[in-house]
Amino acid sequence: MELQLTAEEQEFRAEMRDFFTTKVSQEIRDAVAAGHELTREQIVEAHQTLNAAGLAVPHWPEEWGGRGWSQIQRHIWNEEMQAAAVPPPLAFNASMIGPVIAQFGSQEIKERFLAKTANLDIWWSQGFSEPDAGSDLAGLRTTAVRDGDDWVVNGQKTWTTLGQYGDWIFTLVRTDPEVKKQKGISMLLIDMTSPGVEVRPIELIDGGHEVNEVWFSDVRVPGENLVGEPGQGWTMAKFLLGNERVGVAPVGSTKRRLARAKELAGEQAHDPLTAARIAELENELLALELTALRVVAHSAGSEPHPASSVLKLKGTELQQAVSELLVDLAGPGSLASGAGDDSALPDWARHATPSYLNLRKASIYGGSNEIQRQIISRTILGL
Amino acid sequence: MELQLTAEEQEFRAEMRDFFTTKVSQEIRDAVAAGHELTREQIVEAHQTLNAAGLAVPHWPEEWGGRGWSQIQRHIWNEEMQAAAVPPPLAFNASMIGPVIAQFGSQEIKERFLAKTANLDIWWSQGFSEPDAGSDLAGLRTTAVRDGDDWVVNGQKTWTTLGQYGDWIFTLVRTDPEVKKQKGISMLLIDMTSPGVEVRPIELIDGGHEVNEVWFSDVRVPGENLVGEPGQGWTMAKFLLGNERVGVAPVGSTKRRLARAKELAGEQAHDPLTAARIAELENELLALELTALRVVAHSAGSEPHPASSVLKLKGTELQQAVSELLVDLAGPGSLASGAGDDSALPDWARHATPSYLNLRKASIYGGSNEIQRQIISRTILGL
Amino acid sequence: MDFTYDDEQDALRDAVRGLVGRAYSDFEQRRQTTKADPGFSEKVWTQMAEMGVLGLPFSEDDGGVGAGPVEISIVAQELGRVIAPEPYLTSVVLAGGLVSAVGTTEQRGEVLGALSAGESVLALAHDEPGSRWSSSATAVTATEEGGSWTLSGVKEPVVHGARADLLVVSAALPDGGTGLFLVEGSAAERTDYATYDGGRAAKVTFSGTAATPLGEAGRDVTASIATVQDIGRIMACNQAVGAMEVALRTTTEYLKSRKQFGVPLNTFQALNFRAADMYVSLELATSLTQWATMVLATGDAEATRDAAHRASLQVSRASRHVGQEAIQLHGGIGMTAEYSVGSYVSVLTALERLLGDGQHHLSALAGGIGDYGSIDPLP
Amino acid sequence: MDFTYDDEQDALRDAVRGLVGRAYSDFEQRRQTTKADPGFSEKVWTQMAEMGVLGLPFSEDDGGVGAGPVEISIVAQELGRVIAPEPYLTSVVLAGGLVSAVGTTEQRGEVLGALSAGESVLALAHDEPGSRWSSSATAVTATEEGGSWTLSGVKEPVVHGARADLLVVSAALPDGGTGLFLVEGSAAERTDYATYDGGRAAKVTFSGTAATPLGEAGRDVTASIATVQDIGRIMACNQAVGAMEVALRTTTEYLKSRKQFGVPLNTFQALNFRAADMYVSLELATSLTQWATMVLATGDAEATRDAAHRASLQVSRASRHVGQEAIQLHGGIGMTAEYSVGSYVSVLTALERLLGDGQHHLSALAGGIGDYGSIDPLP
C-alpha cells in the first residue's frame, strides 16, 4: 500500500502533461473543453499529433507502435490527456479494430492495415449493432455469403458513430446460419467506397448527426478481408468490447467538466445546495478514479477485470450527472440551444442541454448499464 | 374538481379532531407521539374508547357497528386519528378478521365473534406467514385434517405480530393437499388457549419482541370455527390483504413524526441541507396524502384500487425516511439506545435508532415493496 | 373535496384531444411541424382559437370565455400529451395572463380579443441573460420623456419572440420596480433560433424602442408578474403531467412489443420494476399538480405561490426520473429524433427551465419550513 | 501508487482473521457475547493483546509495536467482517491514540504499555449531550487548585465507559480551549447500558472528580483531538468496509439459496440488479477508504482531514445503501436478532454516528469546493 507515485512515474506524468498541454493544438483543446463537436479534420490532426509522438496506440504490441507501458503509465497517459482536453485517439482505430487485428489477424492483414490504422490514415467505422439486435449482439442478421473468393454482404448496421467520416468499416457478419448463433459470426473489413454501401444519417435528440445507419446491398468483399477464421467473430467482439470497457469510465474528462462547472457557477457555487451537490459529485468521481486505479493495478493481460463494469456503470452515471448540473447552472438561458454567437447568453449555457440530452446515450451504448449490472451480478456475485 | 371540503365534511372533521384530542387518554397519546411501545392494556383502553363512540369499526357493515361513511369521511377519520397520535383500532380485529367474518361468515359465527371483535374483548392474532413461504403465501404448509367434527392442526406460523397478547388466532391452513395450492386453503379460527398451541417470541434487530412464532401440534379445533367453506381461504386472504393495503400508507402518523422532527431539530433546522431534506420529505408526503385522497375518491366497493400499491410503496419509504432523519438529528446521542430515564440525553434521541431499525420491516411486511412493484407493473401497466 | 372532472370539463378534454390528436398523434407530423418555421402550426392555432381554447382564461368582457384554472389545466394536459408545439403556455397563459392582470380595460379588450381570436400571437419578453426566474427586470430599462416611453436593453431567451405580433415586455422603471409594456413585434430587433424542444426563441434587443405602458404608466407590477408566473408554473406542471403520462405509456408499450434475446423486454423483471417506479413518480406528481390547480381556483395568491412551488418541485423530480428512464428503457431508439420518446424528454427538460427548476422551488420551500407544523392540503 | 498489501500485511490479516474468526464466525457466539456484560469477550481481548494487535499503533518505546495505519486498517477491516464487539476503535485507536499524541513520556509508557498488554481497557469520554462530533469540550469543565485538577459535568454516551479501567476525558480549560485528563474509571459515577449495536455505553458524571492532566497541564489540545478523530474516522471506514463486504456476501448467498414461488430468489432479475448496485457502492467506498488510509500514512494532517471527510461521506452513503438493501433483500428474516445481517446493519448504523454522519462530512467538504479546481488523488 503506497500512495506516492514512483519518481519515474512522476516524471512520466510531467512529460505527458507537458506534451498534452503544449504540443496539441490549443484551438482543438479549447473546442473540446467547450464541449463543441470536432470536425473530421480536427480529430485527424489531434490523432496524428499524438501518433507522431508515439502516444496514439501505446497499448498495442510494441512491434506495431506500442510502448510496453505499465498499467499505471497507461492510466496516467489517459487521465492527463483527458484533463488537458485533448481528444483521445479515435477509439475505432486505437482501441477496437487495431488491437483485434494485432491479436487475431494474419501477418499480411497486419501489414496492410496496422500502420495506417495507428495514424488514422484509414478512418474506421464500427459495424456491430443492428436494428433488431440492440443489447443482444449475437442475434445479428447481416449475412456474408461466399461467392468464389469474395464474400457478398447484405444487411443493415446501425448506431455507427461518425460513420459519415469512415473510410473502412469493421463488421460482424453471419457467415454460417446453420450453427449456434455465436458460432456463425465472422469479422469482415469492408471498404466503405464499395458499391452497395450506403450511409444514412440518424438524427439524435440533441439535433446532432453523430450516428448513422449503414446499409449493405450485395456488397462484394474480397476474401482476404476476413480477420482470422470464419466463425471467430464472436471471440473478437468479446475481446474488443472488453477493451472498450476498460477505458470507458471517462474520469478525466468528467473531472475537467466538473471543475469547469464550478468556475461557471459563479455566485451559485455559494448556494449551499449547489455546493453540496458539487462536493458529492466530486467525491463520487474521486472514488471512481481510485476504483479505476485499483482495477488497473489488478488487471492482468487482456482479459478485462470484472470490476470494470463498475467503472462503466458509475462512470456514465457521473458523466450524465455533471451534464445535468450544467443545465441547472445555466438556468433559463439553457433554452437558447439554437442561438448563434451573437446571443447574449454564454456559449456554455447554450450548449448545456444538447450535451445533457446527447449524453443520455452514455448509459446505453457500449454495453448498456443493464448489461453491466448483469455482468456484475453474474460474474462477480455469482447470482 | 373542488378543493374545499363540504360544510358537512368540515363539521365531521372538527368532530373527529375534537374527539381524538380530548376523549382519548392523553398518556396513551403521549406515548404514541414519543414512539414508545404501548402495553396491551393501553391498546385495549384506546380501542375501547373508540368503540364506545362508534369509531373503532366504522367501515364494517352497519348492522355490526359500521357507520356507512363516505370514503372521504373514512379518510378524515383515519388522518385525524393519526394526527392526534391516537393508536388506531387493532388492525387484526378491525381491518382483518372482522371484515372477513362479516363478509364470508355464517350468521352464527358473526353473532359469536363480531361484537367482541369490534370491542377488542377478543384480541385476534394473525396466522398467515410461514417460515418457508414468505412472500409466496400460497405455499403455506400448516395442515388441518378433518377428524370427526373437529379439525386437527399441525404446523408453524411466523411473524405473528403481538401474538403474545392474542386470545384467538385466525389462520390460513391447508385442508386439501390434493388440489392446486390456492384452492386447498381454508380460514380457521383457533382459540390460543387450546392445548398444542405454543407462542415463541422472535427478537427483532431493535431488541423488541413484537413478533412471534406460533406452533401448532395436534391442535383440535371445532368444525364450527371454519369461516365460510373449505377451500375459500385464499379468496378471504386476498380480500383481507386488499383491505390491509388501502389503509397502509401511514400518512397521518408520518406527518406527525415529521412535524415533531422539525421541533426537535432546533438549530439544525436552519442548516440548509437539513431544511431542504425536510422540505423535500414534506412535499413527498403531501403528494402521497393527495394520492391517497385520489385513490379514496376512485375506490369502488371492496376491491382495492390498484394504485393503493403506490400508497404502500411510497408510504413505507417515507415512513422509513423520516425515521432516518430522526437518527441523523439525534447525532452521537442516538447511540444511547439502552439508556434509562436518568440519561442526560433526550428520550427521542435514544429511541430514534431502534425505531429506525424496527421500521425497516415496513417495506417487507404486509406485501413487500417488491410485491407492490409487481402489482403495479402487472395490474396497472400490463407488463 | 373532489378530484373528478365534470361533464363539461370532460367534453372540453375530448374536444381538445380530438383537435391536437388529429394534428400530432402521428409523431412525424409533430416533427415536421417543428422543423419548419415558426415551429408550430398556424392552422392548429387558428383551430384552437375557433374552439375557444385561446380565450379560455379571459373574461367575456375582454373577448374571452371566462373559464377557470381547471379548464385551462385540461388544455395544458392535452397539449402535453402530444407535446403540441403551439405556444399556449407562453402566449396565452403568461403574456395574455399579464395583459389580463394589469392591462387597462381598453388594452384588455383589444389585445386579448385578438389573442383569443387567433389573430395575434403574444410573447412574453421577460427573461434576461443571467436572471434566474426573477419577477423583476433589470437589464431592460424603461425611460419616460414627455409622456412617451422607450425601452433599452436585451431580453433573451424570448420564447417565440420572433413570431410574436405583440411583445409583452418587462422593464426596470425609472423610479424603481418593474413595469410592463406592449411593443409591436416588428418594432424590436429580433434574432430567431430553434430551441432543443422543437420550439423557437429569440434574442430581442430594444434600443430606445417606443413602448406603450401596460396598465397604469410607471406602476410597479412585480407582484402581478410573480402571480402570473405561479399560474404559469401550475399550467407547466399540467403540461408536463400529460407528457409524462404518454412517455410512460410509450415506454411500457415498447417493453411489451420489443424483443431481445428472443423474448419481449417485459420478461425482464428489473425493467418492469423500473417502469413501476416511473408510475409512482407520475402518480405523485399528478396528485400535487391537480391539487395546485384547485388551490389556484380558490383565488388565494399566497396559497397559490406555495402550491406552485410544491407542484413544480414534485414535477421536476418526476420529469427527470420519468424522462431519463423512458430513454434508458428504450435503449438506442430512444435517442433518435425520429422516435417520439426523446422529444418528450426534451420538452420535459424545457418545461422545467421555463419558470424555475426543482432546486429553485426547493430552496423557496426550505426557507419556510419553520412557519408551520405540518401541511394540511384541505382548507 | 500501489493498492496491494505486502506479505507481512497479509500475514497480519490471516492472523487476525483466524483469531476473531474462531471467536465470531459462528454468529450465535457473537450474539451471546454481546448479550452478557461487558458486551465483549475479555478472552478475545487478551488474545488480541498477545498477538500484539492492541499495541500496533504505539511506538515500541511506549510498549507498542510501532506499526503504521495500513496495519491498523487491516485489523479494523477484519473486526468489521465479523462485527467483533471488542472496543478496538474506541479504546485503542481513539483513547490510546490521544494518550500517544499528547501524553508525557511517562504516561505513554505506563498507559499504553498496559493497554497494549490487555491489562487496561481505556475509554474516551468526549461526547457531551447536544454536541455533534466537535473537537472541543464544553459541558465538562476542568478546575485547578494548587496544582491539583478536578472535573465536573456529564459525558454521554461514553462507549464502554463503565467497563473502562481508565478514562481519557476531554474538558473545557479554565483559560479556554480543551484539555485532556486521565481519570480512574472507578473514580467517576457511571451508569452502564446496552447500545443497539450490541455494545455498551455509559453516562459518566464528574463531580469535582480528581483528574490527572494528560501531557502538559492546561494546554489546549483541540487540534490533537481533531487529528485523532480523523484517524478514528478512517479506521471506522475500514471497519465498515469489512462489515459491508460480509453483509453483501451474506445477502448474495441468501439470494442463491432461498426459494420462493418454487425457485431460488436469484431467479428474480430485479433483486440481482439491486445486489449489483450494492457491489458498486461497496467498491467505491472501499477505494476511498484504502486511499484515505494511505493518505494517513503520509503523515500530512491537513490532507488526512480532507481524506477522512471524503472516506466518511462515501462510506456513509454506502453503509445506508448496502445495509438497508441487505435487510430488504432478505425479507423478514433480515429483521430478526438471531440472523446475522440485521446486526451488521446495526453496527454500520452505529459506526457512522460515532465520529460524524454523512451530512456532517458533506457540509465540511461543500465549504471548501472553491479552494481547488479538481481533486488529484496522487501526490
mmCIF file of N, CA and C in Angstrom, chain D residues 69-147:
data_model
loop_
_atom_site.group_PDB
_atom_site.id
_atom_site.type_symbol
_atom_site.label_atom_id
_atom_site.label_comp_id
_atom_site.label_asym_id
_atom_site.label_seq_id
_atom_site.Cartn_x
_atom_site.Cartn_y
_atom_site.Cartn_z
ATOM 1 N N PRO D 69 -0.591 2.952 9.797
ATOM 2 C CA PRO D 69 -2.042 2.966 9.568
ATOM 3 C C PRO D 69 -2.537 1.787 8.736
ATOM 4 N N VAL D 70 -1.729 1.339 7.783
ATOM 5 C CA VAL D 70 -2.204 0.237 6.940
ATOM 6 C C VAL D 70 -2.441 -1.011 7.793
ATOM 7 N N GLU D 71 -1.524 -1.264 8.724
ATOM 8 C CA GLU D 71 -1.681 -2.441 9.588
ATOM 9 C C GLU D 71 -2.930 -2.290 10.461
ATOM 10 N N ILE D 72 -3.103 -1.097 10.996
ATOM 11 C CA ILE D 72 -4.286 -0.888 11.849
ATOM 12 C C ILE D 72 -5.566 -1.036 11.023
ATOM 13 N N SER D 73 -5.509 -0.573 9.790
ATOM 14 C CA SER D 73 -6.697 -0.684 8.933
ATOM 15 C C SER D 73 -7.042 -2.142 8.650
ATOM 16 N N ILE D 74 -6.020 -2.971 8.560
ATOM 17 C CA ILE D 74 -6.265 -4.402 8.331
ATOM 18 C C ILE D 74 -7.008 -4.999 9.531
ATOM 19 N N VAL D 75 -6.570 -4.625 10.717
ATOM 20 C CA VAL D 75 -7.260 -5.097 11.927
ATOM 21 C C VAL D 75 -8.710 -4.613 11.916
ATOM 22 N N ALA D 76 -8.886 -3.344 11.589
ATOM 23 C CA ALA D 76 -10.238 -2.774 11.595
ATOM 24 C C ALA D 76 -11.130 -3.513 10.593
ATOM 25 N N GLN D 77 -10.614 -3.781 9.414
ATOM 26 C CA GLN D 77 -11.413 -4.500 8.411
ATOM 27 C C GLN D 77 -11.826 -5.883 8.916
ATOM 28 N N GLU D 78 -10.879 -6.568 9.534
ATOM 29 C CA GLU D 78 -11.181 -7.929 9.991
ATOM 30 C C GLU D 78 -12.169 -7.914 11.157
ATOM 31 N N LEU D 79 -12.032 -6.941 12.048
ATOM 32 C CA LEU D 79 -13.018 -6.822 13.123
ATOM 33 C C LEU D 79 -14.390 -6.517 12.526
ATOM 34 N N GLY D 80 -14.387 -5.684 11.490
ATOM 35 C CA GLY D 80 -15.642 -5.343 10.828
ATOM 36 C C GLY D 80 -16.290 -6.550 10.177
ATOM 37 N N ARG D 81 -15.487 -7.407 9.617
ATOM 38 C CA ARG D 81 -16.046 -8.553 8.895
ATOM 39 C C ARG D 81 -16.878 -9.462 9.801
ATOM 40 N N VAL D 82 -16.446 -9.614 11.034
ATOM 41 C CA VAL D 82 -17.229 -10.457 11.965
ATOM 42 C C VAL D 82 -17.996 -9.579 12.962
ATOM 43 N N ILE D 83 -18.025 -8.275 12.709
ATOM 44 C CA ILE D 83 -18.567 -7.293 13.666
ATOM 45 C C ILE D 83 -18.203 -7.674 15.107
ATOM 46 N N ALA D 84 -16.900 -7.848 15.290
ATOM 47 C CA ALA D 84 -16.388 -8.183 16.626
ATOM 48 C C ALA D 84 -16.728 -7.054 17.593
ATOM 49 N N PRO D 85 -17.221 -7.388 18.757
ATOM 50 C CA PRO D 85 -17.675 -6.334 19.680
ATOM 51 C C PRO D 85 -16.563 -5.707 20.514
ATOM 52 N N GLU D 86 -15.337 -6.173 20.368
ATOM 53 C CA GLU D 86 -14.243 -5.622 21.183
ATOM 54 C C GLU D 86 -14.025 -4.150 20.832
ATOM 55 N N PRO D 87 -13.719 -3.357 21.879
ATOM 56 C CA PRO D 87 -13.669 -1.899 21.682
ATOM 57 C C PRO D 87 -12.340 -1.419 21.108
ATOM 58 N N TYR D 88 -11.932 -2.004 20.017
ATOM 59 C CA TYR D 88 -10.636 -1.636 19.426
ATOM 60 C C TYR D 88 -10.620 -0.171 19.001
ATOM 61 N N LEU D 89 -11.664 0.215 18.305
ATOM 62 C CA LEU D 89 -11.708 1.571 17.766
ATOM 63 C C LEU D 89 -11.689 2.623 18.884
ATOM 64 N N THR D 90 -12.556 2.427 19.874
ATOM 65 C CA THR D 90 -12.671 3.467 20.903
ATOM 66 C C THR D 90 -11.536 3.394 21.920
ATOM 67 N N SER D 91 -11.130 2.192 22.273
ATOM 68 C CA SER D 91 -10.132 2.054 23.331
ATOM 69 C C SER D 91 -8.712 2.258 22.790
ATOM 70 N N VAL D 92 -8.391 1.573 21.702
ATOM 71 C CA VAL D 92 -7.020 1.622 21.185
ATOM 72 C C VAL D 92 -6.815 2.832 20.269
ATOM 73 N N VAL D 93 -7.663 2.922 19.222
ATOM 74 C CA VAL D 93 -7.418 3.951 18.204
ATOM 75 C C VAL D 93 -7.690 5.350 18.767
ATOM 76 N N LEU D 94 -8.829 5.510 19.445
ATOM 77 C CA LEU D 94 -9.183 6.847 19.913
ATOM 78 C C LEU D 94 -8.522 7.182 21.254
ATOM 79 N N ALA D 95 -8.885 6.449 22.298
ATOM 80 C CA ALA D 95 -8.345 6.787 23.628
ATOM 81 C C ALA D 95 -6.831 6.591 23.650
ATOM 82 N N GLY D 96 -6.389 5.421 23.182
ATOM 83 C CA GLY D 96 -4.951 5.164 23.117
ATOM 84 C C GLY D 96 -4.254 6.168 22.211
ATOM 85 N N GLY D 97 -4.893 6.466 21.097
ATOM 86 C CA GLY D 97 -4.306 7.420 20.151
ATOM 87 C C GLY D 97 -4.093 8.784 20.783
ATOM 88 N N LEU D 98 -5.000 9.209 21.645
ATOM 89 C CA LEU D 98 -4.846 10.508 22.296
ATOM 90 C C LEU D 98 -3.733 10.480 23.343
ATOM 91 N N VAL D 99 -3.657 9.374 24.062
ATOM 92 C CA VAL D 99 -2.562 9.255 25.024
ATOM 93 C C VAL D 99 -1.226 9.313 24.277
ATOM 94 N N SER D 100 -1.180 8.619 23.152
ATOM 95 C CA SER D 100 0.033 8.605 22.348
ATOM 96 C C SER D 100 0.355 9.992 21.813
ATOM 97 N N ALA D 101 -0.702 10.739 21.450
ATOM 98 C CA ALA D 101 -0.484 12.042 20.818
ATOM 99 C C ALA D 101 -0.089 13.124 21.812
ATOM 100 N N VAL D 102 -0.667 13.104 23.001
ATOM 101 C CA VAL D 102 -0.412 14.233 23.903
ATOM 102 C C VAL D 102 0.184 13.855 25.266
ATOM 103 N N GLY D 103 0.272 12.564 25.573
ATOM 104 C CA GLY D 103 0.752 12.155 26.882
ATOM 105 C C GLY D 103 2.245 12.437 27.069
ATOM 106 N N THR D 104 2.643 12.539 28.322
ATOM 107 C CA THR D 104 4.075 12.657 28.617
ATOM 108 C C THR D 104 4.720 11.300 28.355
ATOM 109 N N THR D 105 6.046 11.301 28.294
ATOM 110 C CA THR D 105 6.775 10.044 28.072
ATOM 111 C C THR D 105 6.356 9.003 29.100
ATOM 112 N N GLU D 106 6.273 9.457 30.317
ATOM 113 C CA GLU D 106 5.925 8.536 31.407
ATOM 114 C C GLU D 106 4.501 7.994 31.251
ATOM 115 N N GLN D 107 3.575 8.917 30.954
ATOM 116 C CA GLN D 107 2.176 8.496 30.775
ATOM 117 C C GLN D 107 2.051 7.516 29.611
ATOM 118 N N ARG D 108 2.726 7.811 28.545
ATOM 119 C CA ARG D 108 2.636 6.935 27.378
ATOM 120 C C ARG D 108 3.118 5.539 27.730
ATOM 121 N N GLY D 109 4.295 5.501 28.398
ATOM 122 C CA GLY D 109 4.847 4.187 28.732
ATOM 123 C C GLY D 109 3.896 3.410 29.626
ATOM 124 N N GLU D 110 3.369 4.089 30.593
ATOM 125 C CA GLU D 110 2.537 3.400 31.590
ATOM 126 C C GLU D 110 1.175 2.988 30.994
ATOM 127 N N VAL D 111 0.489 3.984 30.428
ATOM 128 C CA VAL D 111 -0.886 3.723 29.972
ATOM 129 C C VAL D 111 -0.901 2.835 28.729
ATOM 130 N N LEU D 112 -0.036 3.166 27.786
ATOM 131 C CA LEU D 112 -0.079 2.410 26.530
ATOM 132 C C LEU D 112 0.528 1.018 26.705
ATOM 133 N N GLY D 113 1.479 0.915 27.634
ATOM 134 C CA GLY D 113 2.019 -0.418 27.925
ATOM 135 C C GLY D 113 0.927 -1.323 28.447
ATOM 136 N N ALA D 114 0.162 -0.820 29.414
ATOM 137 C CA ALA D 114 -0.919 -1.637 29.986
ATOM 138 C C ALA D 114 -2.009 -1.903 28.973
ATOM 139 N N LEU D 115 -2.320 -0.896 28.137
ATOM 140 C CA LEU D 115 -3.328 -1.086 27.094
ATOM 141 C C LEU D 115 -2.870 -2.150 26.100
ATOM 142 N N SER D 116 -1.622 -2.038 25.665
ATOM 143 C CA SER D 116 -1.093 -2.994 24.681
ATOM 144 C C SER D 116 -1.077 -4.414 25.243
ATOM 145 N N ALA D 117 -0.845 -4.512 26.531
ATOM 146 C CA ALA D 117 -0.768 -5.829 27.168
ATOM 147 C C ALA D 117 -2.148 -6.388 27.498
ATOM 148 N N GLY D 118 -3.169 -5.610 27.245
ATOM 149 C CA GLY D 118 -4.521 -6.081 27.520
ATOM 150 C C GLY D 118 -4.874 -6.007 28.990
ATOM 151 N N GLU D 119 -4.069 -5.281 29.748
ATOM 152 C CA GLU D 119 -4.304 -5.216 31.194
ATOM 153 C C GLU D 119 -5.243 -4.078 31.572
ATOM 154 N N SER D 120 -5.377 -3.154 30.671
ATOM 155 C CA SER D 120 -6.186 -1.981 30.999
ATOM 156 C C SER D 120 -7.026 -1.609 29.783
ATOM 157 N N VAL D 121 -8.335 -1.517 29.980
ATOM 158 C CA VAL D 121 -9.215 -1.063 28.901
ATOM 159 C C VAL D 121 -9.424 0.436 29.077
ATOM 160 N N LEU D 122 -9.214 1.178 27.978
ATOM 161 C CA LEU D 122 -9.421 2.622 28.022
ATOM 162 C C LEU D 122 -10.763 2.981 27.391
ATOM 163 N N ALA D 123 -11.314 4.104 27.828
ATOM 164 C CA ALA D 123 -12.472 4.647 27.118
ATOM 165 C C ALA D 123 -12.247 6.135 26.922
ATOM 166 N N LEU D 124 -12.767 6.638 25.828
ATOM 167 C CA LEU D 124 -12.684 8.073 25.574
ATOM 168 C C LEU D 124 -14.000 8.717 25.985
ATOM 169 N N ALA D 125 -13.916 9.584 26.991
ATOM 170 C CA ALA D 125 -15.111 10.309 27.440
ATOM 171 C C ALA D 125 -15.050 11.694 26.814
ATOM 172 N N HIS D 126 -15.693 11.814 25.679
ATOM 173 C CA HIS D 126 -15.589 13.083 24.941
ATOM 174 C C HIS D 126 -16.959 13.643 24.539
ATOM 175 N N ASP D 127 -17.836 12.779 24.023
ATOM 176 C CA ASP D 127 -19.161 13.260 23.601
ATOM 177 C C ASP D 127 -19.939 13.811 24.787
ATOM 178 N N GLU D 128 -20.637 14.901 24.507
ATOM 179 C CA GLU D 128 -21.478 15.514 25.544
ATOM 180 C C GLU D 128 -22.879 15.678 24.986
ATOM 181 N N PRO D 129 -23.880 15.617 25.846
ATOM 182 C CA PRO D 129 -25.252 15.769 25.349
ATOM 183 C C PRO D 129 -25.371 17.038 24.501
ATOM 184 N N GLY D 130 -25.860 16.892 23.290
ATOM 185 C CA GLY D 130 -26.044 18.050 22.423
ATOM 186 C C GLY D 130 -24.867 18.343 21.510
ATOM 187 N N SER D 131 -23.692 17.782 21.816
ATOM 188 C CA SER D 131 -22.552 18.040 20.932
ATOM 189 C C SER D 131 -22.678 17.173 19.678
ATOM 190 N N ARG D 132 -22.111 17.653 18.611
ATOM 191 C CA ARG D 132 -22.161 16.911 17.340
ATOM 192 C C ARG D 132 -20.760 16.775 16.758
ATOM 193 N N TRP D 133 -20.039 15.835 17.287
ATOM 194 C CA TRP D 133 -18.728 15.475 16.738
ATOM 195 C C TRP D 133 -17.760 16.649 16.730
ATOM 196 N N SER D 134 -17.847 17.460 17.771
ATOM 197 C CA SER D 134 -16.930 18.572 17.915
ATOM 198 C C SER D 134 -15.574 18.054 18.394
ATOM 199 N N SER D 135 -14.556 18.886 18.254
ATOM 200 C CA SER D 135 -13.238 18.517 18.777
ATOM 201 C C SER D 135 -12.979 19.136 20.139
ATOM 202 N N SER D 136 -13.945 19.891 20.622
ATOM 203 C CA SER D 136 -13.719 20.523 21.919
ATOM 204 C C SER D 136 -14.794 20.107 22.918
ATOM 205 N N ALA D 137 -14.558 20.430 24.160
ATOM 206 C CA ALA D 137 -15.483 20.092 25.245
ATOM 207 C C ALA D 137 -16.043 21.368 25.847
ATOM 208 N N THR D 138 -17.295 21.310 26.265
ATOM 209 C CA THR D 138 -17.859 22.478 26.952
ATOM 210 C C THR D 138 -18.605 22.084 28.219
ATOM 211 N N ALA D 139 -19.291 20.950 28.194
ATOM 212 C CA ALA D 139 -20.159 20.600 29.328
ATOM 213 C C ALA D 139 -19.366 20.095 30.528
ATOM 214 N N VAL D 140 -18.241 19.465 30.260
ATOM 215 C CA VAL D 140 -17.379 19.065 31.370
ATOM 216 C C VAL D 140 -16.256 20.098 31.484
ATOM 217 N N THR D 141 -16.103 20.632 32.686
ATOM 218 C CA THR D 141 -15.105 21.686 32.885
ATOM 219 C C THR D 141 -14.024 21.215 33.846
ATOM 220 N N ALA D 142 -12.834 21.726 33.605
ATOM 221 C CA ALA D 142 -11.687 21.379 34.450
ATOM 222 C C ALA D 142 -11.325 22.573 35.337
ATOM 223 N N THR D 143 -10.979 22.300 36.585
ATOM 224 C CA THR D 143 -10.609 23.358 37.518
ATOM 225 C C THR D 143 -9.291 22.992 38.186
ATOM 226 N N GLU D 144 -8.457 23.972 38.357
ATOM 227 C CA GLU D 144 -7.182 23.734 39.027
ATOM 228 C C GLU D 144 -7.153 24.447 40.368
ATOM 229 N N GLU D 145 -6.664 23.763 41.354
ATOM 230 C CA GLU D 145 -6.463 24.416 42.640
ATOM 231 C C GLU D 145 -5.193 23.873 43.233
ATOM 232 N N GLY D 146 -4.222 24.759 43.386
ATOM 233 C CA GLY D 146 -2.964 24.343 43.977
ATOM 234 C C GLY D 146 -2.309 23.191 43.255
ATOM 235 N N GLY D 147 -2.342 23.244 41.913
ATOM 236 C CA GLY D 147 -1.668 22.193 41.138
ATOM 237 C C GLY D 147 -2.475 20.934 40.993
#
